[in-house]
Amino acid sequence: MAQYKTGTKARLKRQRTEQAIALAMQGRWEEAVEVNRDIIEVFPTDVDAHNRLGKALTELGRYDDARASYERALENDPNSTIAQRNLARLSHLKEGQFMISEGHPKLGPHVFVEESGKTCLTELHQPAPREVLARMTSGDQVYLRVSSNGLIVENVRGEYLGRLEHKLEMRLMKLMEGGNRYSSAIASITGNDGKVIIRETFRHPSQAGRASFPHREADGFRSYVKESLIRYGLEEEEGSEEVDDNSDWEEESEEDVHEGFSLIEDLGGAVLDHDQDEV
């Protein structure tokens, strides 16, 4: 193993960590594997690096290797909820069952940054089977598709993940028919349940003045999106704060915010903070 001075090691770790996260955000999983292994060679007890390696191996369908990485993370930190959750997820997957192709990047942090009336968080209704959801992680891009049954959520391969709450999907379908466009990503997957973030990316001139997700800002409104979710696209830690679904909302005739989803607020601190990377 190469020898490094303390300052050099710290700088190397920071640079390599930033590189590993950037590769993951770009969907370059093979390269992410190599960079995280380089980190582990110098810092064999780095729990974050073992977790990141497990994530990259999972995306490549190398589930046995991924399990081993998460198990090593737990050896160094038995309380690592990230390792615990991902080992639970992997228990539903078989080796080689789902190979992830290179070039399917995570959506960047801009998707998670609140912009008044343009961003919301919603639960998946009628979710796909657990083994399908288990292949998805936070930050994975998903798509909204209008079907004969309503507005459904699909992954990059066209697999059904769930649908939106009825009033919400009716509203969004009307806006999409009017020319609006939206991007969406997985916010969290927990067992048989999932949440997605939806962001308005284009408002057609015919929809001028009509917010996709109208609301009244509530005092003390809490941010749902954890920095760890944005940093590397894994589930939020236990105890992470969610938006208050019981917040008061401004009614806009038929434009009210509907049951089952919430708006994302106050994300000024949501940045890529690699020095405290939890994943």
mmCIF file of C-alpha atoms in Angstrom:
data_model
loop_
_atom_site.group_PDB
_atom_site.id
_atom_site.type_symbol
_atom_site.label_atom_id
_atom_site.label_comp_id
_atom_site.label_asym_id
_atom_site.label_seq_id
_atom_site.Cartn_x
_atom_site.Cartn_y
_atom_site.Cartn_z
ATOM 1 C CA MET A 1 0.000 0.000 0.000
ATOM 2 C CA ALA A 2 1.332 3.421 -0.912
ATOM 3 C CA GLN A 3 2.406 5.678 1.944
ATOM 4 C CA TYR A 4 1.035 9.221 2.195
ATOM 5 C CA LYS A 5 1.558 12.126 4.552
ATOM 6 C CA THR A 6 -1.451 13.040 6.678
ATOM 7 C CA GLY A 7 -2.266 16.210 4.739
ATOM 8 C CA THR A 8 -1.820 14.447 1.434
ATOM 9 C CA LYS A 9 -4.093 11.599 2.529
ATOM 10 C CA ALA A 10 -6.834 14.002 3.571
ATOM 11 C CA ARG A 11 -6.619 15.836 0.263
ATOM 12 C CA LEU A 12 -6.590 12.560 -1.667
ATOM 13 C CA LYS A 13 -9.653 11.332 0.195
ATOM 14 C CA ARG A 14 -11.562 14.538 -0.482
ATOM 15 C CA GLN A 15 -10.655 14.555 -4.174
ATOM 16 C CA ARG A 16 -11.421 10.880 -4.675
ATOM 17 C CA THR A 17 -14.703 11.182 -2.817
ATOM 18 C CA GLU A 18 -15.766 14.081 -5.033
ATOM 19 C CA GLN A 19 -14.751 12.080 -8.090
ATOM 20 C CA ALA A 20 -16.689 9.006 -6.945
ATOM 21 C CA ILE A 21 -19.841 11.033 -6.335
ATOM 22 C CA ALA A 22 -19.541 12.815 -9.679
ATOM 23 C CA LEU A 23 -19.182 9.479 -11.489
ATOM 24 C CA ALA A 24 -22.243 8.132 -9.706
ATOM 25 C CA MET A 25 -24.304 11.182 -10.641
ATOM 26 C CA GLN A 26 -23.309 10.553 -14.275
ATOM 27 C CA GLY A 27 -24.197 6.864 -14.116
ATOM 28 C CA ARG A 28 -20.584 5.809 -14.773
ATOM 29 C CA TRP A 29 -20.729 2.909 -12.359
ATOM 30 C CA GLU A 30 -17.707 0.880 -13.513
ATOM 31 C CA GLU A 31 -15.481 3.900 -12.978
ATOM 32 C CA ALA A 32 -17.169 4.617 -9.649
ATOM 33 C CA VAL A 33 -16.281 1.082 -8.534
ATOM 34 C CA GLU A 34 -12.605 1.635 -9.313
ATOM 35 C CA VAL A 35 -12.409 5.025 -7.601
ATOM 36 C CA ASN A 36 -14.088 3.772 -4.427
ATOM 37 C CA ARG A 37 -11.764 0.776 -4.356
ATOM 38 C CA ASP A 38 -8.830 3.179 -4.632
ATOM 39 C CA ILE A 39 -10.155 5.033 -1.590
ATOM 40 C CA ILE A 40 -10.604 1.802 0.369
ATOM 41 C CA GLU A 41 -7.044 0.735 -0.433
ATOM 42 C CA VAL A 42 -5.772 3.814 1.421
ATOM 43 C CA PHE A 43 -8.648 4.084 3.927
ATOM 44 C CA PRO A 44 -9.774 0.474 4.555
ATOM 45 C CA THR A 45 -12.154 1.452 7.382
ATOM 46 C CA ASP A 46 -13.924 4.216 5.441
ATOM 47 C CA VAL A 47 -17.594 3.285 5.883
ATOM 48 C CA ASP A 48 -18.767 5.816 3.301
ATOM 49 C CA ALA A 49 -16.482 4.376 0.631
ATOM 50 C CA HIS A 50 -17.711 0.839 1.319
ATOM 51 C CA ASN A 51 -21.306 2.059 1.061
ATOM 52 C CA ARG A 52 -20.594 3.905 -2.184
ATOM 53 C CA LEU A 53 -18.889 0.824 -3.571
ATOM 54 C CA GLY A 54 -21.904 -1.262 -2.613
ATOM 55 C CA LYS A 55 -24.152 1.210 -4.414
ATOM 56 C CA ALA A 56 -22.077 1.123 -7.616
ATOM 57 C CA LEU A 57 -21.924 -2.677 -7.605
ATOM 58 C CA THR A 58 -25.676 -2.832 -7.067
ATOM 59 C CA GLU A 59 -26.259 -0.612 -10.095
ATOM 60 C CA LEU A 60 -24.129 -3.008 -12.150
ATOM 61 C CA GLY A 61 -26.159 -6.018 -11.026
ATOM 62 C CA ARG A 62 -23.224 -7.459 -9.077
ATOM 63 C CA TYR A 63 -25.301 -8.117 -5.995
ATOM 64 C CA ASP A 64 -23.036 -10.631 -4.244
ATOM 65 C CA ASP A 65 -20.136 -8.168 -4.368
ATOM 66 C CA ALA A 66 -22.463 -5.370 -3.270
ATOM 67 C CA ARG A 67 -23.582 -7.386 -0.242
ATOM 68 C CA ALA A 68 -19.957 -7.968 0.696
ATOM 69 C CA SER A 69 -19.269 -4.221 0.508
ATOM 70 C CA TYR A 70 -22.215 -3.345 2.715
ATOM 71 C CA GLU A 71 -21.236 -6.083 5.169
ATOM 72 C CA ARG A 72 -17.747 -4.572 5.416
ATOM 73 C CA ALA A 73 -19.356 -1.195 6.069
ATOM 74 C CA LEU A 74 -21.272 -2.764 8.959
ATOM 75 C CA GLU A 75 -18.114 -4.376 10.297
ATOM 76 C CA ASN A 76 -16.653 -0.883 10.635
ATOM 77 C CA ASP A 77 -19.890 0.738 11.768
ATOM 78 C CA PRO A 78 -22.627 -1.626 13.008
ATOM 79 C CA ASN A 79 -25.008 1.354 13.159
ATOM 80 C CA SER A 80 -24.733 2.272 9.474
ATOM 81 C CA THR A 81 -28.397 2.537 8.480
ATOM 82 C CA ILE A 82 -27.401 2.941 4.838
ATOM 83 C CA ALA A 83 -25.688 -0.446 4.837
ATOM 84 C CA GLN A 84 -28.545 -2.027 6.786
ATOM 85 C CA ARG A 85 -31.208 -0.725 4.417
ATOM 86 C CA ASN A 86 -29.351 -1.715 1.299
ATOM 87 C CA LEU A 87 -28.655 -5.212 2.570
ATOM 88 C CA ALA A 88 -32.391 -5.510 3.175
ATOM 89 C CA ARG A 89 -33.050 -4.320 -0.370
ATOM 90 C CA LEU A 90 -30.524 -6.759 -1.828
ATOM 91 C CA SER A 91 -32.285 -9.640 -0.113
ATOM 92 C CA HIS A 92 -35.014 -9.212 -2.749
ATOM 93 C CA LEU A 93 -32.629 -9.295 -5.725
ATOM 94 C CA LYS A 94 -30.853 -12.166 -7.447
ATOM 95 C CA GLU A 95 -27.371 -12.000 -8.950
ATOM 96 C CA GLY A 96 -27.491 -10.659 -12.504
ATOM 97 C CA GLN A 97 -31.252 -10.246 -12.377
ATOM 98 C CA PHE A 98 -31.156 -6.599 -13.331
ATOM 99 C CA MET A 99 -28.115 -5.211 -15.073
ATOM 100 C CA ILE A 100 -27.877 -1.428 -15.154
ATOM 101 C CA SER A 101 -26.438 -0.030 -18.377
ATOM 102 C CA GLU A 102 -23.844 2.698 -18.228
ATOM 103 C CA GLY A 103 -25.048 6.193 -19.019
ATOM 104 C CA HIS A 104 -28.237 6.358 -16.942
ATOM 105 C CA PRO A 105 -27.329 9.279 -14.673
ATOM 106 C CA LYS A 106 -28.968 10.383 -11.484
ATOM 107 C CA LEU A 107 -30.902 13.618 -11.681
ATOM 108 C CA GLY A 108 -28.827 16.481 -10.340
ATOM 109 C CA PRO A 109 -29.496 18.529 -7.199
ATOM 110 C CA HIS A 110 -31.433 21.150 -9.199
ATOM 111 C CA VAL A 111 -34.390 18.751 -9.279
ATOM 112 C CA PHE A 112 -34.573 18.847 -5.473
ATOM 113 C CA VAL A 113 -34.279 22.606 -5.064
ATOM 114 C CA GLU A 114 -37.591 24.216 -4.194
ATOM 115 C CA GLU A 115 -39.056 26.811 -6.522
ATOM 116 C CA SER A 116 -42.381 28.215 -5.433
ATOM 117 C CA GLY A 117 -45.282 26.405 -7.072
ATOM 118 C CA LYS A 118 -43.044 24.231 -9.222
ATOM 119 C CA THR A 119 -41.926 21.354 -6.996
ATOM 120 C CA CYS A 120 -43.760 18.693 -5.004
ATOM 121 C CA LEU A 121 -43.269 15.400 -3.214
ATOM 122 C CA THR A 122 -45.866 12.646 -3.591
ATOM 123 C CA GLU A 123 -46.364 9.017 -2.621
ATOM 124 C CA LEU A 124 -46.696 6.294 -5.217
ATOM 125 C CA HIS A 125 -50.201 4.851 -5.326
ATOM 126 C CA GLN A 126 -50.829 1.263 -6.422
ATOM 127 C CA PRO A 127 -47.058 0.657 -6.283
ATOM 128 C CA ALA A 128 -45.239 -2.017 -8.242
ATOM 129 C CA PRO A 129 -44.201 -5.267 -6.518
ATOM 130 C CA ARG A 130 -41.503 -5.006 -3.888
ATOM 131 C CA GLU A 131 -38.885 -6.695 -6.087
ATOM 132 C CA VAL A 132 -39.370 -3.989 -8.737
ATOM 133 C CA LEU A 133 -39.182 -1.106 -6.269
ATOM 134 C CA ALA A 134 -36.102 -2.687 -4.676
ATOM 135 C CA ARG A 135 -34.178 -1.944 -7.873
ATOM 136 C CA MET A 136 -34.791 1.787 -7.519
ATOM 137 C CA THR A 137 -32.917 4.223 -5.283
ATOM 138 C CA SER A 138 -33.220 7.897 -4.433
ATOM 139 C CA GLY A 139 -32.237 10.186 -7.273
ATOM 140 C CA ASP A 140 -33.122 7.686 -10.011
ATOM 141 C CA GLN A 141 -34.864 9.449 -12.851
ATOM 142 C CA VAL A 142 -38.448 8.374 -13.506
ATOM 143 C CA TYR A 143 -41.033 9.431 -16.064
ATOM 144 C CA LEU A 144 -44.674 10.457 -15.976
ATOM 145 C CA ARG A 145 -46.685 8.848 -18.769
ATOM 146 C CA VAL A 146 -50.304 9.477 -19.624
ATOM 147 C CA SER A 147 -52.158 6.197 -20.088
ATOM 148 C CA SER A 148 -55.771 5.141 -20.453
ATOM 149 C CA ASN A 149 -55.761 4.517 -16.693
ATOM 150 C CA GLY A 150 -54.323 7.877 -15.680
ATOM 151 C CA LEU A 151 -50.830 9.216 -15.059
ATOM 152 C CA ILE A 152 -48.344 6.466 -14.274
ATOM 153 C CA VAL A 153 -44.736 6.545 -13.109
ATOM 154 C CA GLU A 154 -42.152 4.478 -15.015
ATOM 155 C CA ASN A 155 -38.401 3.961 -14.754
ATOM 156 C CA VAL A 156 -35.946 4.491 -17.617
ATOM 157 C CA ARG A 157 -36.785 1.038 -18.991
ATOM 158 C CA GLY A 158 -40.502 1.642 -19.093
ATOM 159 C CA GLU A 159 -41.247 -0.545 -16.063
ATOM 160 C CA TYR A 160 -44.337 0.435 -14.102
ATOM 161 C CA LEU A 161 -43.545 1.790 -10.629
ATOM 162 C CA GLY A 162 -46.878 3.221 -9.542
ATOM 163 C CA ARG A 163 -49.307 6.023 -10.212
ATOM 164 C CA LEU A 164 -50.197 9.348 -8.654
ATOM 165 C CA GLU A 165 -53.063 10.306 -6.382
ATOM 166 C CA HIS A 166 -56.185 10.740 -8.532
ATOM 167 C CA LYS A 167 -56.754 14.482 -8.122
ATOM 168 C CA LEU A 168 -53.070 15.206 -8.623
ATOM 169 C CA GLU A 169 -52.803 13.102 -11.760
ATOM 170 C CA MET A 170 -55.923 14.723 -13.218
ATOM 171 C CA ARG A 171 -54.452 18.156 -12.596
ATOM 172 C CA LEU A 172 -51.062 17.283 -14.070
ATOM 173 C CA MET A 173 -52.552 15.581 -17.117
ATOM 174 C CA LYS A 174 -54.526 18.737 -17.861
ATOM 175 C CA LEU A 175 -51.388 20.863 -17.503
ATOM 176 C CA MET A 176 -49.352 18.456 -19.646
ATOM 177 C CA GLU A 177 -52.019 18.534 -22.336
ATOM 178 C CA GLY A 178 -51.676 22.311 -22.199
ATOM 179 C CA GLY A 179 -47.957 22.025 -22.957
ATOM 180 C CA ASN A 180 -46.295 21.906 -19.540
ATOM 181 C CA ARG A 181 -43.369 19.538 -19.007
ATOM 182 C CA TYR A 182 -42.113 17.889 -15.815
ATOM 183 C CA SER A 183 -39.087 15.961 -14.568
ATOM 184 C CA SER A 184 -39.302 13.505 -11.707
ATOM 185 C CA ALA A 185 -37.069 11.326 -9.569
ATOM 186 C CA ILE A 186 -37.293 8.777 -6.790
ATOM 187 C CA ALA A 187 -37.197 10.448 -3.378
ATOM 188 C CA SER A 188 -37.244 7.280 -1.287
ATOM 189 C CA ILE A 189 -38.116 3.604 -1.394
ATOM 190 C CA THR A 190 -39.075 1.859 1.837
ATOM 191 C CA GLY A 191 -40.294 -1.702 1.507
ATOM 192 C CA ASN A 192 -43.489 -1.655 -0.528
ATOM 193 C CA ASP A 193 -43.796 2.135 -0.517
ATOM 194 C CA GLY A 194 -42.159 4.841 -2.562
ATOM 195 C CA LYS A 195 -42.114 8.611 -2.947
ATOM 196 C CA VAL A 196 -41.247 10.686 -5.997
ATOM 197 C CA ILE A 197 -40.288 14.304 -6.483
ATOM 198 C CA ILE A 198 -41.916 16.130 -9.389
ATOM 199 C CA ARG A 199 -40.602 19.400 -10.810
ATOM 200 C CA GLU A 200 -42.098 21.658 -13.448
ATOM 201 C CA THR A 201 -39.385 22.199 -16.079
ATOM 202 C CA PHE A 202 -41.385 24.132 -18.674
ATOM 203 C CA ARG A 203 -44.571 26.168 -18.386
ATOM 204 C CA HIS A 204 -46.404 26.685 -21.650
ATOM 205 C CA PRO A 205 -47.426 30.294 -22.368
ATOM 206 C CA SER A 206 -51.060 29.164 -22.318
ATOM 207 C CA GLN A 207 -50.545 28.196 -18.643
ATOM 208 C CA ALA A 208 -49.045 31.551 -17.644
ATOM 209 C CA GLY A 209 -50.001 32.499 -14.106
ATOM 210 C CA ARG A 210 -51.170 28.983 -13.275
ATOM 211 C CA ALA A 211 -48.873 27.288 -10.778
ATOM 212 C CA SER A 212 -48.473 23.542 -11.081
ATOM 213 C CA PHE A 213 -48.530 23.157 -7.298
ATOM 214 C CA PRO A 214 -50.156 26.271 -5.768
ATOM 215 C CA HIS A 215 -49.811 26.751 -2.055
ATOM 216 C CA ARG A 216 -49.448 29.172 0.802
ATOM 217 C CA GLU A 217 -46.099 29.126 2.512
ATOM 218 C CA ALA A 218 -46.528 27.855 6.050
ATOM 219 C CA ASP A 219 -44.499 29.011 9.028
ATOM 220 C CA GLY A 220 -42.023 26.417 10.217
ATOM 221 C CA PHE A 221 -42.406 24.346 7.070
ATOM 222 C CA ARG A 222 -39.768 21.640 7.044
ATOM 223 C CA SER A 223 -37.647 20.368 4.193
ATOM 224 C CA TYR A 224 -38.113 16.726 3.240
ATOM 225 C CA VAL A 225 -35.008 16.248 1.150
ATOM 226 C CA LYS A 226 -31.952 15.332 3.170
ATOM 227 C CA GLU A 227 -28.535 16.441 1.953
ATOM 228 C CA SER A 228 -27.502 12.780 1.926
ATOM 229 C CA LEU A 229 -30.235 12.026 -0.601
ATOM 230 C CA ILE A 230 -28.983 14.720 -2.947
ATOM 231 C CA ARG A 231 -25.334 13.893 -2.391
ATOM 232 C CA TYR A 232 -25.462 10.336 -3.563
ATOM 233 C CA GLY A 233 -28.964 9.076 -4.144
ATOM 234 C CA LEU A 234 -29.689 6.677 -1.311
ATOM 235 C CA GLU A 235 -32.501 6.610 1.185
ATOM 236 C CA GLU A 236 -32.649 9.212 3.915
ATOM 237 C CA GLU A 237 -31.370 8.318 7.350
ATOM 238 C CA GLU A 238 -33.706 7.237 10.129
ATOM 239 C CA GLY A 239 -35.293 10.242 11.763
ATOM 240 C CA SER A 240 -34.996 12.495 8.732
ATOM 241 C CA GLU A 241 -37.581 15.202 8.632
ATOM 242 C CA GLU A 242 -40.489 15.116 6.237
ATOM 243 C CA VAL A 243 -42.824 17.860 5.202
ATOM 244 C CA ASP A 244 -45.851 18.367 7.363
ATOM 245 C CA ASP A 245 -48.755 16.923 5.389
ATOM 246 C CA ASN A 246 -51.156 18.796 7.667
ATOM 247 C CA SER A 247 -49.858 22.246 6.703
ATOM 248 C CA ASP A 248 -52.476 24.836 5.814
ATOM 249 C CA TRP A 249 -52.820 25.375 2.085
ATOM 250 C CA GLU A 250 -54.228 28.224 0.075
ATOM 251 C CA GLU A 251 -57.258 27.201 -1.930
ATOM 252 C CA GLU A 252 -57.246 28.420 -5.507
ATOM 253 C CA SER A 253 -60.790 27.496 -6.580
ATOM 254 C CA GLU A 254 -60.089 24.174 -8.285
ATOM 255 C CA GLU A 255 -56.340 24.712 -7.998
ATOM 256 C CA ASP A 256 -55.873 23.397 -4.456
ATOM 257 C CA VAL A 257 -53.010 21.168 -3.408
ATOM 258 C CA HIS A 258 -54.317 17.633 -3.296
ATOM 259 C CA GLU A 259 -54.201 14.864 -0.742
ATOM 260 C CA GLY A 260 -51.121 12.676 -0.810
ATOM 261 C CA PHE A 261 -48.471 15.139 -1.840
ATOM 262 C CA SER A 262 -46.547 18.035 -0.388
ATOM 263 C CA LEU A 263 -44.379 20.851 -1.584
ATOM 264 C CA ILE A 264 -40.652 21.020 -1.021
ATOM 265 C CA GLU A 265 -39.561 24.118 0.827
ATOM 266 C CA ASP A 266 -36.537 25.835 2.281
ATOM 267 C CA LEU A 267 -33.712 23.922 0.624
ATOM 268 C CA GLY A 268 -31.151 26.675 0.806
ATOM 269 C CA GLY A 269 -28.694 24.351 2.535
ATOM 270 C CA ALA A 270 -29.126 21.456 0.145
ATOM 271 C CA VAL A 271 -25.727 21.297 -1.526
ATOM 272 C CA LEU A 272 -23.163 18.672 -2.422
ATOM 273 C CA ASP A 273 -21.279 18.455 0.847
ATOM 274 C CA HIS A 274 -18.701 15.746 0.281
ATOM 275 C CA ASP A 275 -16.755 16.160 3.508
ATOM 276 C CA GLN A 276 -19.778 14.927 5.465
ATOM 277 C CA ASP A 277 -20.933 12.416 2.869
ATOM 278 C CA GLU A 278 -23.242 9.875 4.498
ATOM 279 C CA VAL A 279 -23.357 7.511 1.581
#
